[in-house]
Amino acid sequence: MEQILPADHPDMIRIIQAAHRDVPPPPPKGQANSLANALASALGNAPGSGEDGENIDFLIYVLSVNRASGDIDDESFERLLQRIETRAGRAALAAQFTQELEAEHGYEDED
């Protein structure tokens, strides 16, 4: 079983904070969301929604497992944290990790 960092571990907190850096907080209860934010969220274009939300979950898991196992040194960890701060960075890194995992485990696209 793969070990992940505990939720209260400083590195896990940093991963979660970096992965959500550009995700806007939800509006306070009882206060309407702006039309632009609601539309972007409905279309899956808002940071943290749709595929980006899946990328956030995936990257938090992958970085946590690899950091817990000692596979990510401090310098690389800092660079990875910077990459996951934006939606584009998360998408690129998730694609890279997916390709590496597929190559490592011999998965091929079935299309």
Short mmCIF file of C-alpha atoms in Angstrom, two decimals:
data_model
loop_
_atom_site.label_atom_id
_atom_site.label_comp_id
_atom_site.label_asym_id
_atom_site.label_seq_id
_atom_site.Cartn_x
_atom_site.Cartn_y
_atom_site.Cartn_z
CA MET A 1 0.00 0.00 0.00
CA GLU A 2 1.33 3.40 -0.93
CA GLN A 3 1.91 5.79 1.90
CA ILE A 4 0.78 9.38 1.60
CA LEU A 5 1.61 12.37 3.72
CA PRO A 6 -0.72 12.94 6.68
CA ALA A 7 -3.24 15.77 6.21
CA ASP A 8 -1.50 17.89 8.86
CA HIS A 9 2.03 17.39 7.48
CA PRO A 10 3.62 20.73 6.45
CA ASP A 11 4.41 19.45 2.94
CA MET A 12 0.84 18.21 2.44
CA ILE A 13 -0.49 21.59 3.53
CA ARG A 14 1.84 23.30 1.05
CA ILE A 15 0.73 20.95 -1.77
CA ILE A 16 -2.94 21.63 -1.08
CA GLN A 17 -2.42 25.38 -0.82
CA ALA A 18 -0.42 25.53 -4.06
CA ALA A 19 -2.95 23.37 -5.94
CA HIS A 20 -5.77 25.69 -4.90
CA ARG A 21 -3.89 29.01 -5.23
CA ASP A 22 -5.96 30.26 -8.21
CA VAL A 23 -9.24 28.60 -7.19
CA PRO A 24 -11.66 31.28 -6.00
CA PRO A 25 -13.32 30.68 -2.65
CA PRO A 26 -17.03 29.96 -2.73
CA PRO A 27 -19.26 32.96 -2.07
CA PRO A 28 -20.48 33.40 1.51
CA LYS A 29 -23.71 31.60 2.33
CA GLY A 30 -26.74 33.54 1.24
CA GLN A 31 -24.74 35.68 -1.18
CA ALA A 32 -25.19 35.08 -4.87
CA ASN A 33 -22.22 34.14 -7.03
CA SER A 34 -21.42 36.59 -9.80
CA LEU A 35 -22.92 35.79 -13.19
CA ALA A 36 -19.46 35.50 -14.75
CA ASN A 37 -18.27 33.07 -12.07
CA ALA A 38 -21.46 31.02 -12.28
CA LEU A 39 -21.19 30.78 -16.06
CA ALA A 40 -17.49 29.86 -15.97
CA SER A 41 -18.19 27.22 -13.33
CA ALA A 42 -21.14 25.81 -15.28
CA LEU A 43 -19.00 25.54 -18.41
CA GLY A 44 -16.17 23.93 -16.48
CA ASN A 45 -13.87 26.86 -17.25
CA ALA A 46 -13.35 28.07 -13.71
CA PRO A 47 -10.17 27.05 -11.91
CA GLY A 48 -10.95 24.05 -9.72
CA SER A 49 -13.98 22.87 -11.69
CA GLY A 50 -14.41 19.98 -14.09
CA GLU A 51 -11.18 18.48 -15.38
CA ASP A 52 -9.10 20.94 -13.35
CA GLY A 53 -10.69 19.60 -10.17
CA GLU A 54 -9.72 16.08 -11.21
CA ASN A 55 -6.17 17.28 -11.95
CA ILE A 56 -5.97 18.89 -8.50
CA ASP A 57 -7.01 15.65 -6.78
CA PHE A 58 -4.62 13.58 -8.93
CA LEU A 59 -1.65 15.89 -8.36
CA ILE A 60 -2.22 16.15 -4.61
CA TYR A 61 -2.18 12.36 -4.44
CA VAL A 62 0.84 11.86 -6.71
CA LEU A 63 2.93 14.56 -5.04
CA SER A 64 1.98 13.32 -1.58
CA VAL A 65 2.91 9.71 -2.35
CA ASN A 66 6.20 10.67 -3.97
CA ARG A 67 7.14 13.16 -1.28
CA ALA A 68 6.31 10.64 1.48
CA SER A 69 8.49 8.00 -0.20
CA GLY A 70 11.40 10.44 -0.57
CA ASP A 71 11.30 10.43 -4.37
CA ILE A 72 11.04 14.24 -4.57
CA ASP A 73 13.96 16.28 -3.26
CA ASP A 74 13.47 19.76 -1.80
CA GLU A 75 14.49 21.65 -4.95
CA SER A 76 12.21 19.60 -7.21
CA PHE A 77 9.39 19.91 -4.68
CA GLU A 78 9.60 23.71 -4.80
CA ARG A 79 9.47 23.67 -8.63
CA LEU A 80 6.48 21.32 -8.62
CA LEU A 81 4.63 23.53 -6.14
CA GLN A 82 5.12 26.48 -8.49
CA ARG A 83 3.81 24.48 -11.46
CA ILE A 84 0.59 23.42 -9.73
CA GLU A 85 -0.38 26.98 -8.80
CA THR A 86 -2.14 27.58 -12.12
CA ARG A 87 -4.72 25.68 -14.12
CA ALA A 88 -2.38 25.46 -17.13
CA GLY A 89 0.48 24.22 -14.96
CA ARG A 90 -1.73 21.59 -13.36
CA ALA A 91 -2.98 20.39 -16.76
CA ALA A 92 0.55 20.09 -18.15
CA LEU A 93 1.90 18.33 -15.07
CA ALA A 94 -1.08 15.93 -14.86
CA ALA A 95 -0.58 15.03 -18.53
CA GLN A 96 3.16 14.49 -17.97
CA PHE A 97 2.59 12.29 -14.91
CA THR A 98 -0.13 10.33 -16.71
CA GLN A 99 2.21 9.63 -19.63
CA GLU A 100 4.99 8.56 -17.27
CA LEU A 101 2.65 6.24 -15.35
CA GLU A 102 1.27 4.73 -18.56
CA ALA A 103 4.80 4.14 -19.89
CA GLU A 104 5.96 2.71 -16.58
CA HIS A 105 3.03 0.32 -16.28
CA GLY A 106 2.66 -0.50 -19.98
CA TYR A 107 -0.76 1.07 -20.52
CA GLU A 108 -1.70 2.03 -24.05
CA ASP A 109 -4.48 4.19 -25.36
CA GLU A 110 -7.30 1.92 -26.53
CA ASP A 111 -8.54 4.34 -29.21
#
